[in-house]
PDB file of C-alpha atoms in Angstrom:
ATOM      1  CA  VAL A   1      19.486  57.290 -10.962  1.00  0.00           C
ATOM      2  CA  SER A   2      17.652  54.159 -11.936  1.00  0.00           C
ATOM      3  CA  ILE A   3      15.385  55.526 -14.633  1.00  0.00           C
ATOM      4  CA  ARG A   4      15.278  53.278 -17.687  1.00  0.00           C
ATOM      5  CA  GLU A   5      13.321  54.174 -20.792  1.00  0.00           C
ATOM      6  CA  ASP A   6      11.935  51.625 -23.198  1.00  0.00           C
ATOM      7  CA  PRO A   7      14.378  48.829 -22.340  1.00  0.00           C
ATOM      8  CA  GLU A   8      12.305  46.518 -24.576  1.00  0.00           C
ATOM      9  CA  LYS A   9      13.195  48.797 -27.527  1.00  0.00           C
ATOM     10  CA  ASN A  10       9.587  48.908 -28.761  1.00  0.00           C
ATOM     11  CA  GLU A  11      10.189  52.348 -30.235  1.00  0.00           C
ATOM     12  CA  THR A  12      13.216  51.219 -32.254  1.00  0.00           C
ATOM     13  CA  ARG A  13      11.268  48.275 -33.632  1.00  0.00           C
ATOM     14  CA  ALA A  14       8.386  50.568 -34.652  1.00  0.00           C
ATOM     15  CA  VAL A  15      10.732  52.955 -36.478  1.00  0.00           C
ATOM     16  CA  ARG A  16      12.592  50.193 -38.276  1.00  0.00           C
ATOM     17  CA  LYS A  17       9.291  48.863 -39.596  1.00  0.00           C
ATOM     18  CA  PHE A  18       8.916  52.132 -41.495  1.00  0.00           C
ATOM     19  CA  VAL A  19      12.454  52.765 -42.640  1.00  0.00           C
ATOM     20  CA  ASP A  20      15.896  51.228 -43.035  1.00  0.00           C
ATOM     21  CA  LEU A  21      18.124  53.773 -41.296  1.00  0.00           C
ATOM     22  CA  ALA A  22      21.426  52.491 -42.643  1.00  0.00           C
ATOM     23  CA  GLY A  23      23.411  55.183 -44.431  1.00  0.00           C
ATOM     24  CA  ARG A  24      20.660  57.807 -44.102  1.00  0.00           C
ATOM     25  CA  SER A  25      21.098  61.388 -42.970  1.00  0.00           C
ATOM     26  CA  ASP A  26      18.814  62.170 -40.095  1.00  0.00           C
ATOM     27  CA  LEU A  27      17.343  65.469 -38.958  1.00  0.00           C
ATOM     28  CA  ARG A  28      16.513  65.782 -35.266  1.00  0.00           C
ATOM     29  CA  ILE A  29      14.368  68.771 -34.327  1.00  0.00           C
ATOM     30  CA  GLY A  30      14.100  69.471 -30.620  1.00  0.00           C
ATOM     31  CA  CYS A  31      16.613  66.792 -29.672  1.00  0.00           C
ATOM     32  CA  GLY A  32      16.233  67.524 -25.947  1.00  0.00           C
ATOM     33  CA  GLU A  33      18.753  65.544 -23.939  1.00  0.00           C
ATOM     34  CA  GLY A  34      19.616  63.432 -26.955  1.00  0.00           C
ATOM     35  CA  ARG A  35      17.712  60.223 -26.237  1.00  0.00           C
ATOM     36  CA  LEU A  36      16.600  59.670 -29.843  1.00  0.00           C
ATOM     37  CA  THR A  37      19.898  60.959 -31.190  1.00  0.00           C
ATOM     38  CA  TRP A  38      21.910  58.325 -29.354  1.00  0.00           C
ATOM     39  CA  ARG A  39      19.362  55.596 -29.902  1.00  0.00           C
ATOM     40  CA  TYR A  40      19.345  55.925 -33.708  1.00  0.00           C
ATOM     41  CA  GLY A  41      22.820  57.413 -34.180  1.00  0.00           C
ATOM     42  CA  LYS A  42      24.407  54.011 -34.465  1.00  0.00           C
ATOM     43  CA  TYR A  43      22.301  53.155 -37.513  1.00  0.00           C
ATOM     44  CA  THR A  44      22.436  56.385 -39.516  1.00  0.00           C
ATOM     45  CA  ALA A  45      25.296  57.972 -41.492  1.00  0.00           C
ATOM     46  CA  LYS A  46      24.953  61.427 -39.956  1.00  0.00           C
ATOM     47  CA  ILE A  47      22.675  63.338 -37.634  1.00  0.00           C
ATOM     48  CA  LYS A  48      22.088  67.041 -37.327  1.00  0.00           C
ATOM     49  CA  ALA A  49      20.160  67.995 -34.225  1.00  0.00           C
ATOM     50  CA  ASN A  50      18.986  71.171 -32.564  1.00  0.00           C
ATOM     51  CA  ASP A  51      17.273  72.289 -29.389  1.00  0.00           C
ATOM     52  CA  PRO A  52      16.493  75.740 -27.997  1.00  0.00           C
ATOM     53  CA  SER A  53      17.063  74.699 -24.368  1.00  0.00           C
ATOM     54  CA  GLU A  54      20.589  75.282 -23.108  1.00  0.00           C
ATOM     55  CA  ALA A  55      20.135  72.888 -20.172  1.00  0.00           C
ATOM     56  CA  SER A  56      18.968  70.092 -22.476  1.00  0.00           C
ATOM     57  CA  MET A  57      21.822  70.735 -24.876  1.00  0.00           C
ATOM     58  CA  ARG A  58      24.332  70.522 -22.054  1.00  0.00           C
ATOM     59  CA  LYS A  59      22.969  67.121 -21.042  1.00  0.00           C
ATOM     60  CA  ALA A  60      23.025  65.978 -24.654  1.00  0.00           C
ATOM     61  CA  TRP A  61      26.700  66.924 -24.959  1.00  0.00           C
ATOM     62  CA  GLU A  62      27.519  65.247 -21.664  1.00  0.00           C
ATOM     63  CA  SER A  63      26.100  61.990 -22.960  1.00  0.00           C
ATOM     64  CA  LEU A  64      27.828  62.247 -26.323  1.00  0.00           C
ATOM     65  CA  LEU A  65      29.713  59.034 -26.975  1.00  0.00           C
ATOM     66  CA  ASP A  66      32.990  58.654 -28.850  1.00  0.00           C
ATOM     67  CA  TRP A  67      31.434  56.691 -31.656  1.00  0.00           C
ATOM     68  CA  THR A  68      28.821  59.365 -32.319  1.00  0.00           C
ATOM     69  CA  ALA A  69      31.072  62.426 -32.140  1.00  0.00           C
ATOM     70  CA  GLU A  70      32.105  62.255 -35.799  1.00  0.00           C
ATOM     71  CA  ARG A  71      28.606  61.792 -37.096  1.00  0.00           C
ATOM     72  CA  VAL A  72      26.559  64.024 -34.826  1.00  0.00           C
ATOM     73  CA  GLN A  73      26.217  67.786 -34.947  1.00  0.00           C
ATOM     74  CA  ILE A  74      24.149  69.457 -32.250  1.00  0.00           C
ATOM     75  CA  HIS A  75      23.160  73.093 -32.502  1.00  0.00           C
ATOM     76  CA  HIS A  76      21.816  75.302 -29.772  1.00  0.00           C
ATOM     77  CA  LEU A  77      19.044  76.809 -31.875  1.00  0.00           C
ATOM     78  CA  GLY A  78      15.296  76.896 -32.089  1.00  0.00           C
ATOM     79  CA  PHE A  79      13.792  75.498 -35.253  1.00  0.00           C
ATOM     80  CA  GLU A  80      13.224  78.994 -36.632  1.00  0.00           C
ATOM     81  CA  GLY A  81      16.968  79.615 -36.551  1.00  0.00           C
ATOM     82  CA  PHE A  82      17.978  76.147 -37.639  1.00  0.00           C
ATOM     83  CA  ALA A  83      16.107  75.740 -40.916  1.00  0.00           C
ATOM     84  CA  PRO A  84      17.427  78.917 -42.648  1.00  0.00           C
ATOM     85  CA  GLN A  85      21.009  77.860 -41.872  1.00  0.00           C
ATOM     86  CA  SER A  86      20.600  74.452 -43.457  1.00  0.00           C
ATOM     87  CA  GLU A  87      20.634  73.394 -47.082  1.00  0.00           C
ATOM     88  CA  ALA A  88      17.394  72.351 -48.736  1.00  0.00           C
ATOM     89  CA  ALA A  89      16.842  68.635 -49.289  1.00  0.00           C
ATOM     90  CA  ALA A  90      19.781  67.746 -47.050  1.00  0.00           C
ATOM     91  CA  PHE A  91      18.123  64.977 -45.060  1.00  0.00           C
ATOM     92  CA  ASP A  92      16.573  61.591 -45.808  1.00  0.00           C
ATOM     93  CA  ILE A  93      14.647  61.290 -42.572  1.00  0.00           C
ATOM     94  CA  ALA A  94      13.387  63.411 -39.710  1.00  0.00           C
ATOM     95  CA  ILE A  95      12.750  61.504 -36.493  1.00  0.00           C
ATOM     96  CA  LEU A  96      11.016  63.737 -33.990  1.00  0.00           C
ATOM     97  CA  SER A  97       9.217  63.531 -30.716  1.00  0.00           C
ATOM     98  CA  ARG A  98       6.318  65.912 -30.104  1.00  0.00           C
ATOM     99  CA  ALA A  99       7.835  68.438 -32.486  1.00  0.00           C
ATOM    100  CA  VAL A 100       4.669  68.971 -34.513  1.00  0.00           C
ATOM    101  CA  CYS A 101       1.895  68.157 -32.070  1.00  0.00           C
TER     102      CYS A 101
ATOM    103  CA  MET B   1       0.622  73.990 -31.080  1.00  0.00           C
ATOM    104  CA  ASP B   2      -2.015  75.686 -33.228  1.00  0.00           C
ATOM    105  CA  HIS B   3      -2.742  74.808 -36.851  1.00  0.00           C
ATOM    106  CA  ASP B   4      -0.580  77.580 -38.317  1.00  0.00           C
ATOM    107  CA  GLY B   5       2.348  76.597 -36.106  1.00  0.00           C
ATOM    108  CA  MET B   6       2.051  72.977 -37.227  1.00  0.00           C
ATOM    109  CA  VAL B   7       1.929  74.016 -40.873  1.00  0.00           C
ATOM    110  CA  ARG B   8       5.027  76.209 -40.418  1.00  0.00           C
ATOM    111  CA  VAL B   9       7.045  73.397 -38.819  1.00  0.00           C
ATOM    112  CA  LEU B  10       5.911  70.866 -41.422  1.00  0.00           C
ATOM    113  CA  GLU B  11       6.812  73.229 -44.267  1.00  0.00           C
ATOM    114  CA  GLU B  12      10.312  73.642 -42.852  1.00  0.00           C
ATOM    115  CA  ILE B  13      10.685  69.890 -42.462  1.00  0.00           C
ATOM    116  CA  ARG B  14       9.499  69.354 -46.010  1.00  0.00           C
ATOM    117  CA  TRP B  15      12.064  71.881 -47.262  1.00  0.00           C
ATOM    118  CA  LEU B  16      14.878  70.153 -45.377  1.00  0.00           C
ATOM    119  CA  LEU B  17      13.968  66.646 -46.522  1.00  0.00           C
ATOM    120  CA  ILE B  18      14.795  65.094 -49.870  1.00  0.00           C
ATOM    121  CA  ARG B  19      11.915  64.311 -52.199  1.00  0.00           C
ATOM    122  CA  CYS B  20      10.158  61.243 -50.791  1.00  0.00           C
ATOM    123  CA  GLY B  21      11.947  61.823 -47.483  1.00  0.00           C
ATOM    124  CA  LEU B  22      10.311  60.473 -44.383  1.00  0.00           C
ATOM    125  CA  SER B  23       9.242  62.316 -41.268  1.00  0.00           C
ATOM    126  CA  ILE B  24       8.315  60.364 -38.153  1.00  0.00           C
ATOM    127  CA  ASP B  25       6.899  62.254 -35.188  1.00  0.00           C
ATOM    128  CA  PHE B  26       6.238  60.394 -31.960  1.00  0.00           C
ATOM    129  CA  HIS B  27       3.292  61.529 -29.923  1.00  0.00           C
ATOM    130  CA  PRO B  28       2.319  60.076 -26.567  1.00  0.00           C
ATOM    131  CA  LEU B  29      -1.078  58.385 -26.405  1.00  0.00           C
ATOM    132  CA  PRO B  30      -3.170  58.560 -24.351  1.00  0.00           C
ATOM    133  CA  ASP B  31      -2.763  61.897 -22.592  1.00  0.00           C
ATOM    134  CA  LEU B  32      -2.352  60.317 -19.190  1.00  0.00           C
ATOM    135  CA  ALA B  33       0.568  57.929 -18.839  1.00  0.00           C
ATOM    136  CA  ILE B  34      -0.208  54.320 -18.029  1.00  0.00           C
ATOM    137  CA  VAL B  35       1.379  53.365 -14.739  1.00  0.00           C
ATOM    138  CA  LYS B  36       2.302  49.821 -13.758  1.00  0.00           C
ATOM    139  CA  LEU B  37       3.813  48.752 -10.483  1.00  0.00           C
ATOM    140  CA  PHE B  38       6.174  45.781 -10.728  1.00  0.00           C
ATOM    141  CA  ASN B  39       7.478  43.783  -7.811  1.00  0.00           C
ATOM    142  CA  HIS B  40       9.959  41.026  -8.703  1.00  0.00           C
ATOM    143  CA  GLY B  41       8.490  40.845 -12.204  1.00  0.00           C
ATOM    144  CA  ARG B  42       4.893  40.624 -10.984  1.00  0.00           C
ATOM    145  CA  ILE B  43       2.450  43.449 -11.841  1.00  0.00           C
ATOM    146  CA  LEU B  44       0.864  44.580  -8.564  1.00  0.00           C
ATOM    147  CA  PHE B  45      -1.009  47.536  -9.960  1.00  0.00           C
ATOM    148  CA  ALA B  46      -1.818  48.875 -13.424  1.00  0.00           C
ATOM    149  CA  THR B  47      -3.884  51.829 -14.550  1.00  0.00           C
ATOM    150  CA  PRO B  48      -6.263  51.076 -17.427  1.00  0.00           C
ATOM    151  CA  LYS B  49      -5.369  51.933 -20.996  1.00  0.00           C
ATOM    152  CA  ARG B  50      -7.635  54.595 -22.467  1.00  0.00           C
ATOM    153  CA  LYS B  51      -8.842  54.214 -26.008  1.00  0.00           C
ATOM    154  CA  THR B  52      -8.789  57.862 -26.939  1.00  0.00           C
ATOM    155  CA  PHE B  53      -7.194  59.516 -29.906  1.00  0.00           C
ATOM    156  CA  SER B  54      -5.369  62.759 -29.307  1.00  0.00           C
ATOM    157  CA  GLU B  55      -6.946  65.869 -30.818  1.00  0.00           C
ATOM    158  CA  ASP B  56      -3.441  67.127 -31.604  1.00  0.00           C
ATOM    159  CA  VAL B  57      -2.723  64.144 -33.815  1.00  0.00           C
ATOM    160  CA  LEU B  58      -5.892  64.785 -35.818  1.00  0.00           C
ATOM    161  CA  LYS B  59      -4.933  68.462 -36.193  1.00  0.00           C
ATOM    162  CA  ALA B  60      -1.409  67.487 -37.287  1.00  0.00           C
ATOM    163  CA  GLY B  61      -2.964  65.264 -39.963  1.00  0.00           C
ATOM    164  CA  GLU B  62      -4.956  68.237 -41.278  1.00  0.00           C
ATOM    165  CA  ALA B  63      -1.837  70.441 -41.262  1.00  0.00           C
ATOM    166  CA  LEU B  64       0.081  67.773 -43.163  1.00  0.00           C
ATOM    167  CA  VAL B  65      -2.554  67.606 -45.897  1.00  0.00           C
ATOM    168  CA  GLN B  66      -2.238  71.394 -46.310  1.00  0.00           C
ATOM    169  CA  VAL B  67       1.565  71.275 -46.557  1.00  0.00           C
ATOM    170  CA  VAL B  68       1.837  68.302 -48.871  1.00  0.00           C
ATOM    171  CA  GLU B  69      -1.021  69.607 -51.057  1.00  0.00           C
ATOM    172  CA  GLU B  70      -1.620  66.121 -52.328  1.00  0.00           C
ATOM    173  CA  PRO B  71      -3.956  63.375 -51.226  1.00  0.00           C
ATOM    174  CA  LEU B  72      -2.155  61.398 -48.546  1.00  0.00           C
ATOM    175  CA  VAL B  73      -1.737  57.679 -48.770  1.00  0.00           C
ATOM    176  CA  PRO B  74      -1.546  56.489 -45.191  1.00  0.00           C
ATOM    177  CA  LEU B  75       1.344  54.102 -44.609  1.00  0.00           C
ATOM    178  CA  GLU B  76      -0.400  53.002 -41.511  1.00  0.00           C
ATOM    179  CA  GLN B  77      -3.192  54.865 -39.764  1.00  0.00           C
ATOM    180  CA  GLN B  78      -1.668  54.397 -36.389  1.00  0.00           C
ATOM    181  CA  LYS B  79       1.397  52.636 -35.134  1.00  0.00           C
ATOM    182  CA  GLU B  80       1.039  52.361 -31.431  1.00  0.00           C
ATOM    183  CA  PHE B  81       3.575  50.857 -29.070  1.00  0.00           C
ATOM    184  CA  ASP B  82       4.235  50.767 -25.359  1.00  0.00           C
ATOM    185  CA  PHE B  83       7.018  53.068 -24.252  1.00  0.00           C
ATOM    186  CA  LEU B  84       7.727  52.148 -20.662  1.00  0.00           C
ATOM    187  CA  THR B  85       9.772  54.271 -18.293  1.00  0.00           C
ATOM    188  CA  PHE B  86      11.047  52.298 -15.328  1.00  0.00           C
ATOM    189  CA  ALA B  87      11.680  54.121 -12.068  1.00  0.00           C
ATOM    190  CA  SER B  88      12.352  52.855  -8.574  1.00  0.00           C
ATOM    191  CA  SER B  89      10.048  55.317  -6.822  1.00  0.00           C
ATOM    192  CA  VAL B  90       7.036  57.498  -7.537  1.00  0.00           C
ATOM    193  CA  ASP B  91       9.106  60.638  -6.842  1.00  0.00           C
ATOM    194  CA  GLU B  92      11.676  59.568  -9.398  1.00  0.00           C
ATOM    195  CA  LEU B  93       8.911  58.952 -11.928  1.00  0.00           C
ATOM    196  CA  ARG B  94       7.334  62.346 -11.216  1.00  0.00           C
ATOM    197  CA  ASP B  95      10.679  64.112 -11.701  1.00  0.00           C
ATOM    198  CA  ARG B  96      11.256  62.320 -14.970  1.00  0.00           C
ATOM    199  CA  TRP B  97       7.823  63.161 -16.373  1.00  0.00           C
ATOM    200  CA  ASP B  98       8.077  66.763 -15.215  1.00  0.00           C
ATOM    201  CA  ARG B  99      11.250  67.071 -17.289  1.00  0.00           C
ATOM    202  CA  VAL B 100       9.762  65.268 -20.270  1.00  0.00           C
ATOM    203  CA  ASN B 101       6.652  67.461 -20.180  1.00  0.00           C
ATOM    204  CA  ALA B 102       8.521  70.722 -19.540  1.00  0.00           C
ATOM    205  CA  HIS B 103       7.961  71.917 -23.108  1.00  0.00           C
ATOM    206  CA  ASP B 104       4.463  70.499 -23.513  1.00  0.00           C
ATOM    207  CA  ASP B 105       2.246  73.548 -24.008  1.00  0.00           C
ATOM    208  CA  SER B 106      -1.041  71.687 -24.403  1.00  0.00           C
ATOM    209  CA  VAL B 107      -3.795  72.835 -22.061  1.00  0.00           C
ATOM    210  CA  LYS B 108      -4.225  70.648 -18.975  1.00  0.00           C
ATOM    211  CA  ASP B 109      -7.492  71.304 -17.187  1.00  0.00           C
ATOM    212  CA  GLU B 110      -8.256  70.766 -13.506  1.00  0.00           C
ATOM    213  CA  ALA B 111      -9.832  67.362 -14.175  1.00  0.00           C
ATOM    214  CA  TRP B 112      -6.661  66.207 -15.925  1.00  0.00           C
ATOM    215  CA  ARG B 113      -4.500  67.379 -13.013  1.00  0.00           C
ATOM    216  CA  TRP B 114      -6.804  65.698 -10.527  1.00  0.00           C
ATOM    217  CA  HIS B 115      -6.646  62.414 -12.461  1.00  0.00           C
ATOM    218  CA  GLU B 116      -2.873  62.600 -12.653  1.00  0.00           C
ATOM    219  CA  GLU B 117      -2.519  63.285  -8.924  1.00  0.00           C
ATOM    220  CA  ASP B 118      -5.029  60.543  -8.123  1.00  0.00           C
ATOM    221  CA  ARG B 119      -3.026  58.139 -10.265  1.00  0.00           C
ATOM    222  CA  TYR B 120       0.227  58.859  -8.438  1.00  0.00           C
ATOM    223  CA  ASN B 121      -1.573  58.547  -5.092  1.00  0.00           C
ATOM    224  CA  GLN B 122      -2.923  55.142  -6.114  1.00  0.00           C
ATOM    225  CA  VAL B 123       0.565  53.997  -7.050  1.00  0.00           C
ATOM    226  CA  GLU B 124       2.039  55.308  -3.806  1.00  0.00           C
ATOM    227  CA  GLY B 125      -0.691  53.440  -1.904  1.00  0.00           C
ATOM    228  CA  ALA B 126       0.078  50.257  -3.822  1.00  0.00           C
ATOM    229  CA  VAL B 127       3.819  50.656  -3.126  1.00  0.00           C
ATOM    230  CA  ARG B 128       3.131  51.048   0.606  1.00  0.00           C
ATOM    231  CA  ALA B 129       0.753  48.080   0.623  1.00  0.00           C
ATOM    232  CA  SER B 130       3.355  45.890  -1.070  1.00  0.00           C
ATOM    233  CA  GLY B 131       5.840  46.646   1.689  1.00  0.00           C
TER     234      GLY B 131
END
């Protein structure tokens, strides 16, 4: 497979203009196959992610890297199930892709 | 997603975030992907960039005002950037976008589908012409 997404890292640059990710806890709703999770995982202190699709979750786990395993939690849940199981005010940032609109 | 759905998601996000937490939601603009055909670094074909603003983004802005219940101070009205997906064939690109769009429930009318198909056909023609 020779698909490459955003090799110029335009997205990362845009996000880092808004926020310094260092040491932040990051909420990832609808993490899909984990593209954003892995891309920003190296900057943040911890990530909690969820996705309702089992196939996507499987791919996300397959691409889990050693350095992210300690900091990343992925849950196979829709957002309706995820929010009630989480503490209030537990995250500094939510980085999402098409989660709201 | 309808207005009520947006409000529900934003309320949950607000509950999960600390006070003054930050939520960033990426949304593709425009609705049709821009396609460029590269050959040894040279652009052989490129579809034009449309200067439209997605209706969904405007609706999300309205939902956000309702959730926050305060006048919003825009950090930046719009932060647009190119997000290029490189593929070695049109089929590969189609497969990728089918997967990316699998959960996109926005309504795509016949004209949209025709434009999308026409776009892929143009690219396939350009690939053939380039040898």
